[in-house]
GROMACS .gro file of C-alpha atoms in nm:
model
  311
    1MET     CA    1   0.000   0.000   0.000
    2LEU     CA    2   0.289   0.236   0.076
    3THR     CA    3   0.424   0.181  -0.277
    4ASN     CA    4   0.086   0.268  -0.426
    5LEU     CA    5   0.057   0.577  -0.206
    6LEU     CA    6   0.401   0.706  -0.302
    7ILE     CA    7   0.319   0.665  -0.673
    8VAL     CA    8  -0.017   0.848  -0.664
    9LEU     CA    9   0.094   1.116  -0.414
   10PRO     CA   10   0.230   1.347  -0.690
   11ILE     CA   11  -0.112   1.325  -0.859
   12PHE     CA   12  -0.286   1.461  -0.551
   13ALA     CA   13  -0.012   1.724  -0.509
   14LEU     CA   14  -0.063   1.859  -0.862
   15ILE     CA   15  -0.442   1.863  -0.825
   16PHE     CA   16  -0.403   2.043  -0.492
   17ALA     CA   17  -0.162   2.293  -0.651
   18GLY     CA   18  -0.426   2.382  -0.909
   19TRP     CA   19  -0.692   2.408  -0.638
   20ILE     CA   20  -0.473   2.643  -0.430
   21ALA     CA   21  -0.386   2.854  -0.735
   22ARG     CA   22  -0.756   2.910  -0.811
   23LYS     CA   23  -0.867   2.967  -0.452
   24SER     CA   24  -0.584   3.211  -0.385
   25GLY     CA   25  -0.655   3.408  -0.701
   26ALA     CA   26  -0.313   3.336  -0.851
   27LEU     CA   27  -0.499   3.200  -1.156
   28GLY     CA   28  -0.829   3.346  -1.269
   29PRO     CA   29  -1.165   3.195  -1.368
   30ASN     CA   30  -1.054   3.137  -1.729
   31ALA     CA   31  -0.742   2.943  -1.630
   32THR     CA   32  -0.908   2.600  -1.639
   33ARG     CA   33  -1.005   2.626  -2.004
   34GLU     CA   34  -0.678   2.788  -2.112
   35VAL     CA   35  -0.458   2.533  -1.935
   36ASN     CA   36  -0.672   2.255  -2.077
   37ARG     CA   37  -0.641   2.401  -2.428
   38LEU     CA   38  -0.264   2.401  -2.383
   39VAL     CA   39  -0.284   2.028  -2.314
   40VAL     CA   40  -0.529   1.949  -2.597
   41TYR     CA   41  -0.360   2.151  -2.872
   42LEU     CA   42   0.009   2.120  -2.779
   43ALA     CA   43   0.122   1.888  -2.499
   44LEU     CA   44  -0.104   1.586  -2.550
   45PRO     CA   45  -0.065   1.573  -2.931
   46ALA     CA   46   0.313   1.580  -2.878
   47LEU     CA   47   0.282   1.292  -2.631
   48LEU     CA   48   0.060   1.086  -2.864
   49PHE     CA   49   0.291   1.141  -3.161
   50ASP     CA   50   0.598   1.058  -2.952
   51ILE     CA   51   0.447   0.735  -2.817
   52MET     CA   52   0.349   0.609  -3.161
   53ALA     CA   53   0.658   0.728  -3.350
   54ASN     CA   54   0.899   0.562  -3.105
   55ALA     CA   55   0.712   0.233  -3.064
   56LYS     CA   56   0.869  -0.083  -3.209
   57ILE     CA   57   0.653  -0.333  -3.397
   58ASP     CA   58   0.822  -0.636  -3.241
   59GLN     CA   59   0.783  -0.481  -2.896
   60ILE     CA   60   0.413  -0.403  -2.917
   61TRP     CA   61   0.296  -0.703  -3.122
   62GLN     CA   62   0.165  -0.930  -2.843
   63PRO     CA   63  -0.171  -1.049  -2.983
   64GLY     CA   64  -0.289  -1.229  -2.669
   65PHE     CA   65  -0.223  -0.935  -2.440
   66ILE     CA   66  -0.365  -0.687  -2.693
   67LEU     CA   67  -0.686  -0.889  -2.720
   68ALA     CA   68  -0.722  -0.933  -2.344
   69PHE     CA   69  -0.667  -0.571  -2.251
   70SER     CA   70  -0.870  -0.439  -2.547
   71ALA     CA   71  -1.161  -0.668  -2.463
   72GLY     CA   72  -1.164  -0.556  -2.102
   73CYS     CA   73  -1.175  -0.191  -2.207
   74ALA     CA   74  -1.432  -0.255  -2.480
   75VAL     CA   75  -1.678  -0.446  -2.260
   76ILE     CA   76  -1.677  -0.174  -1.994
   77PHE     CA   77  -1.685   0.109  -2.247
   78VAL     CA   78  -1.971  -0.032  -2.455
   79GLY     CA   79  -2.168  -0.146  -2.151
   80THR     CA   80  -2.140   0.197  -1.987
   81LEU     CA   81  -2.227   0.371  -2.314
   82PHE     CA   82  -2.549   0.173  -2.358
   83TRP     CA   83  -2.642   0.217  -1.991
   84ARG     CA   84  -2.602   0.596  -2.004
   85VAL     CA   85  -2.785   0.628  -2.338
   86ALA     CA   86  -3.068   0.412  -2.200
   87LYS     CA   87  -3.087   0.651  -1.905
   88GLY     CA   88  -3.153   0.936  -2.148
   89ARG     CA   89  -2.806   1.086  -2.161
   90HIS     CA   90  -2.687   1.260  -2.478
   91LEU     CA   91  -2.450   1.046  -2.686
   92ALA     CA   92  -2.162   1.291  -2.626
   93ASP     CA   93  -2.217   1.276  -2.249
   94ALA     CA   94  -2.253   0.898  -2.256
   95ALA     CA   95  -1.925   0.866  -2.447
   96VAL     CA   96  -1.741   1.070  -2.183
   97ASP     CA   97  -1.900   0.859  -1.907
   98ALA     CA   98  -1.795   0.539  -2.086
   99LEU     CA   99  -1.441   0.673  -2.109
  100ASN     CA  100  -1.447   0.745  -1.735
  101ALA     CA  101  -1.525   0.381  -1.664
  102SER     CA  102  -1.266   0.228  -1.896
  103TYR     CA  103  -0.972   0.472  -1.929
  104ALA     CA  104  -0.688   0.348  -1.707
  105ASN     CA  105  -0.412   0.586  -1.600
  106THR     CA  106  -0.142   0.372  -1.762
  107GLY     CA  107   0.096   0.657  -1.834
  108PHE     CA  108   0.117   0.848  -1.508
  109VAL     CA  109   0.058   0.558  -1.268
  110GLY     CA  110   0.102   0.244  -1.478
  111PHE     CA  111   0.471   0.268  -1.572
  112PRO     CA  112   0.611   0.337  -1.222
  113LEU     CA  113   0.372   0.088  -1.058
  114VAL     CA  114   0.445  -0.198  -1.299
  115LEU     CA  115   0.818  -0.124  -1.291
  116SER     CA  116   0.824  -0.143  -0.911
  117LEU     CA  117   0.607  -0.456  -0.887
  118VAL     CA  118   0.692  -0.655  -1.202
  119GLY     CA  119   1.019  -0.513  -1.332
  120ASP     CA  120   1.143  -0.449  -1.684
  121SER     CA  121   0.943  -0.741  -1.824
  122GLY     CA  122   0.626  -0.545  -1.765
  123MET     CA  123   0.731  -0.236  -1.961
  124ALA     CA  124   0.631  -0.365  -2.307
  125PRO     CA  125   0.277  -0.466  -2.198
  126THR     CA  126   0.242  -0.130  -2.023
  127LEU     CA  127   0.339   0.048  -2.346
  128ILE     CA  128   0.082  -0.159  -2.535
  129ALA     CA  129  -0.187  -0.072  -2.279
  130THR     CA  130  -0.092   0.295  -2.303
  131ILE     CA  131  -0.125   0.295  -2.682
  132LEU     CA  132  -0.460   0.114  -2.664
  133THR     CA  133  -0.591   0.350  -2.398
  134VAL     CA  134  -0.448   0.687  -2.494
  135CYS     CA  135  -0.470   0.644  -2.872
  136VAL     CA  136  -0.736   0.386  -2.963
  137LEU     CA  137  -0.992   0.413  -2.680
  138PHE     CA  138  -0.955   0.791  -2.668
  139ALA     CA  139  -1.006   0.812  -3.045
  140VAL     CA  140  -1.327   0.607  -3.026
  141ALA     CA  141  -1.463   0.839  -2.757
  142ILE     CA  142  -1.375   1.149  -2.963
  143ILE     CA  143  -1.550   1.004  -3.269
  144LEU     CA  144  -1.865   0.938  -3.064
  145VAL     CA  145  -1.857   1.284  -2.906
  146GLU     CA  146  -1.808   1.455  -3.242
  147GLY     CA  147  -2.083   1.244  -3.398
  148GLY     CA  148  -2.320   1.317  -3.111
  149LEU     CA  149  -2.266   1.692  -3.138
  150GLN     CA  150  -2.373   1.712  -3.503
  151SER     CA  151  -2.733   1.832  -3.532
  152GLU     CA  152  -2.814   1.758  -3.897
  153THR     CA  153  -3.103   1.523  -3.963
  154ARG     CA  154  -2.952   1.356  -4.268
  155HIS     CA  155  -2.701   1.082  -4.193
  156ARG     CA  156  -2.481   1.191  -4.484
  157ASP     CA  157  -2.449   1.543  -4.344
  158ILE     CA  158  -2.375   1.411  -3.996
  159ALA     CA  159  -2.107   1.177  -4.130
  160PHE     CA  160  -1.945   1.453  -4.339
  161LYS     CA  161  -1.934   1.707  -4.056
  162THR     CA  162  -1.808   1.446  -3.812
  163PHE     CA  163  -1.530   1.341  -4.052
  164ALA     CA  164  -1.432   1.704  -4.112
  165SER     CA  165  -1.413   1.769  -3.737
  166LEU     CA  166  -1.207   1.456  -3.680
  167CYS     CA  167  -0.958   1.555  -3.950
  168LYS     CA  168  -0.895   1.880  -3.765
  169ASN     CA  169  -0.873   1.724  -3.419
  170PRO     CA  170  -0.507   1.723  -3.301
  171LEU     CA  171  -0.576   1.436  -3.061
  172LEU     CA  172  -0.652   1.211  -3.358
  173VAL     CA  173  -0.416   1.356  -3.616
  174ALA     CA  174  -0.109   1.327  -3.390
  175PRO     CA  175  -0.120   0.949  -3.322
  176VAL     CA  176  -0.204   0.877  -3.689
  177LEU     CA  177   0.100   1.074  -3.801
  178GLY     CA  178   0.307   0.901  -3.534
  179ALA     CA  179   0.194   0.558  -3.656
  180ILE     CA  180   0.283   0.651  -4.015
  181PHE     CA  181   0.625   0.764  -3.896
  182MET     CA  182   0.674   0.439  -3.702
  183LEU     CA  183   0.580   0.225  -4.003
  184SER     CA  184   0.813   0.424  -4.228
  185GLY     CA  185   1.113   0.306  -4.027
  186TRP     CA  186   1.259   0.654  -3.998
  187GLY     CA  187   1.415   0.773  -3.677
  188LEU     CA  188   1.329   1.104  -3.517
  189PRO     CA  189   1.613   1.359  -3.532
  190GLN     CA  190   1.749   1.427  -3.183
  191PRO     CA  191   1.635   1.793  -3.170
  192VAL     CA  192   1.281   1.688  -3.268
  193HIS     CA  193   1.283   1.409  -3.011
  194ALA     CA  194   1.402   1.652  -2.741
  195PHE     CA  195   1.131   1.901  -2.839
  196LEU     CA  196   0.860   1.636  -2.818
  197LYS     CA  197   0.984   1.515  -2.479
  198LEU     CA  198   0.983   1.868  -2.337
  199LEU     CA  199   0.639   1.951  -2.473
  200SER     CA  200   0.477   1.615  -2.396
  201GLY     CA  201   0.613   1.626  -2.042
  202ALA     CA  202   0.365   1.906  -1.971
  203ALA     CA  203   0.059   1.697  -2.061
  204SER     CA  204  -0.009   1.511  -1.735
  205PRO     CA  205   0.099   1.787  -1.491
  206CYS     CA  206  -0.103   2.055  -1.672
  207ALA     CA  207  -0.408   1.828  -1.698
  208LEU     CA  208  -0.394   1.757  -1.322
  209ILE     CA  209  -0.351   2.126  -1.242
  210ALA     CA  210  -0.649   2.202  -1.469
  211LEU     CA  211  -0.849   1.945  -1.272
  212GLY     CA  212  -0.757   2.119  -0.947
  213LEU     CA  213  -0.854   2.456  -1.095
  214PHE     CA  214  -1.189   2.314  -1.200
  215LEU     CA  215  -1.260   2.153  -0.862
  216ALA     CA  216  -1.199   2.489  -0.695
  217GLY     CA  217  -1.458   2.662  -0.914
  218PRO     CA  218  -1.827   2.714  -0.835
  219GLN     CA  219  -1.948   2.475  -1.105
  220ALA     CA  220  -1.797   2.176  -0.923
  221ALA     CA  221  -1.982   2.258  -0.602
  222THR     CA  222  -2.325   2.253  -0.770
  223ALA     CA  223  -2.303   1.894  -0.893
  224ALA     CA  224  -2.344   1.705  -0.565
  225ASN     CA  225  -2.673   1.555  -0.684
  226ARG     CA  226  -2.488   1.310  -0.913
  227LEU     CA  227  -2.281   1.131  -0.652
  228SER     CA  228  -2.456   0.800  -0.719
  229THR     CA  229  -2.347   0.808  -1.084
  230THR     CA  230  -1.994   0.892  -0.973
  231GLY     CA  231  -1.992   0.589  -0.744
  232ILE     CA  232  -2.114   0.356  -1.018
  233LEU     CA  233  -1.853   0.479  -1.267
  234VAL     CA  234  -1.576   0.444  -1.007
  235ALA     CA  235  -1.693   0.090  -0.925
  236LEU     CA  236  -1.695   0.002  -1.294
  237LYS     CA  237  -1.340   0.129  -1.330
  238LEU     CA  238  -1.182  -0.015  -1.015
  239ILE     CA  239  -1.375  -0.342  -0.982
  240ALA     CA  240  -1.559  -0.439  -1.301
  241HIS     CA  241  -1.279  -0.345  -1.542
  242PRO     CA  242  -1.008  -0.564  -1.380
  243LEU     CA  243  -1.259  -0.846  -1.327
  244VAL     CA  244  -1.361  -0.852  -1.694
  245THR     CA  245  -0.996  -0.830  -1.800
  246TRP     CA  246  -0.908  -1.127  -1.577
  247VAL     CA  247  -1.193  -1.337  -1.721
  248VAL     CA  248  -1.077  -1.266  -2.077
  249ALA     CA  249  -0.702  -1.302  -2.014
  250GLY     CA  250  -0.721  -1.608  -1.787
  251PRO     CA  251  -1.021  -1.842  -1.832
  252LEU     CA  252  -1.102  -1.743  -2.191
  253LEU     CA  253  -0.761  -1.691  -2.356
  254GLY     CA  254  -0.544  -1.889  -2.117
  255LEU     CA  255  -0.255  -1.642  -2.126
  256PRO     CA  256   0.056  -1.711  -1.916
  257ALA     CA  257   0.021  -1.615  -1.550
  258GLY     CA  258   0.263  -1.323  -1.588
  259SER     CA  259   0.068  -1.170  -1.876
  260VAL     CA  260  -0.261  -1.213  -1.692
  261HIS     CA  261  -0.116  -1.044  -1.385
  262VAL     CA  262   0.011  -0.740  -1.578
  263ALA     CA  263  -0.315  -0.706  -1.775
  264VAL     CA  264  -0.528  -0.714  -1.460
  265LEU     CA  265  -0.288  -0.486  -1.271
  266LEU     CA  266  -0.313  -0.225  -1.548
  267ALA     CA  267  -0.693  -0.258  -1.551
  268THR     CA  268  -0.705  -0.185  -1.177
  269LEU     CA  269  -0.554   0.160  -1.233
  270PRO     CA  270  -0.772   0.465  -1.166
  271THR     CA  271  -0.927   0.684  -1.433
  272GLY     CA  272  -0.663   0.897  -1.603
  273THR     CA  273  -0.677   1.264  -1.690
  274GLY     CA  274  -0.771   1.202  -2.056
  275PRO     CA  275  -1.147   1.191  -1.992
  276PHE     CA  276  -1.133   1.518  -1.795
  277MET     CA  277  -0.944   1.692  -2.075
  278LEU     CA  278  -1.206   1.573  -2.323
  279ALA     CA  279  -1.498   1.664  -2.095
  280GLU     CA  280  -1.364   2.013  -2.026
  281PHE     CA  281  -1.270   2.076  -2.390
  282TYR     CA  282  -1.618   1.984  -2.518
  283ASN     CA  283  -1.795   2.114  -2.204
  284ARG     CA  284  -1.961   1.776  -2.144
  285GLU     CA  285  -1.974   1.604  -1.802
  286ALA     CA  286  -1.673   1.792  -1.663
  287SER     CA  287  -1.801   1.799  -1.304
  288LEU     CA  288  -1.879   1.429  -1.304
  289THR     CA  289  -1.549   1.343  -1.469
  290GLY     CA  290  -1.349   1.549  -1.223
  291ARG     CA  291  -1.505   1.363  -0.931
  292VAL     CA  292  -1.448   1.025  -1.097
  293VAL     CA  293  -1.078   1.099  -1.154
  294LEU     CA  294  -1.028   1.223  -0.797
  295LEU     CA  295  -1.228   0.949  -0.624
  296SER     CA  296  -1.095   0.661  -0.834
  297THR     CA  297  -0.737   0.778  -0.775
  298THR     CA  298  -0.798   0.791  -0.400
  299LEU     CA  299  -0.971   0.453  -0.376
  300SER     CA  300  -0.724   0.282  -0.611
  301ILE     CA  301  -0.473   0.277  -0.326
  302LEU     CA  302  -0.704   0.031  -0.152
  303THR     CA  303  -0.825  -0.166  -0.456
  304ILE     CA  304  -0.477  -0.215  -0.605
  305SER     CA  305  -0.347  -0.324  -0.265
  306ALA     CA  306  -0.640  -0.567  -0.234
  307TYR     CA  307  -0.567  -0.714  -0.577
  308LEU     CA  308  -0.199  -0.759  -0.495
  309TRP     CA  309  -0.294  -0.931  -0.170
  310ILE     CA  310  -0.528  -1.169  -0.357
  311ALA     CA  311  -0.280  -1.231  -0.639
   0.00000   0.00000   0.00000
């Protein structure tokens, strides 16, 4: 438990720093959106491009692990999406909620946690999970949000406007360009690589500070009537997600014990900052998402420890 606490402590510190900055007046009421736009338009695209461009085919091609982790994410995402739509939520809101329940914080928490508990052998699966979560799952959510926000009645018009919006979205363009670069076999020049590392390094810290800024604002205080939904989404992320991943990786696919352990461990991670960035950028479910990120990160100290005790 101490290991888990030490890993997630910087997350709370950055959120608290944003909260203090807003409450003290050091940053104004527009800071949340501006910091988040910095992440969406600059830092996160740099991170997505860097991840894809520097990935190695032989390192990330682990079909069994890819299928197990993808299936776990997909079951939770699709199930949550249908549940929220059935409850009358707008498709864009339901897509953000589904992302809340299935988006593991593999980058900020996953790498240090797996390295400390599994060692170097767990780094490749963690990279795979990061690509699947940050690039693939995130892209699916963006497509659904963009599609849900189009108001035309004709399907052709909706499809055209959605496609046009997606082509201009840096969070989709960046990983696609990175994948093309990876498949080309070219290496990034050192100055470009250094630039991407510097810029992408701002993604997680700025997103967490933006979350703290948001939680300190008046809009967060008016959303207490949706605590039950928050609890359900957190339970889906911390309990249902790892359970489904274990069923797929173990009983269904029969993966080696080590691969099953890493897949489930990554699925137990709390909700990352990606859903909050998306929710704040599109102004959909930001209050709910902020609470899910904060609560799931807090409770993950207990749930990850419980899983490690069982395993």
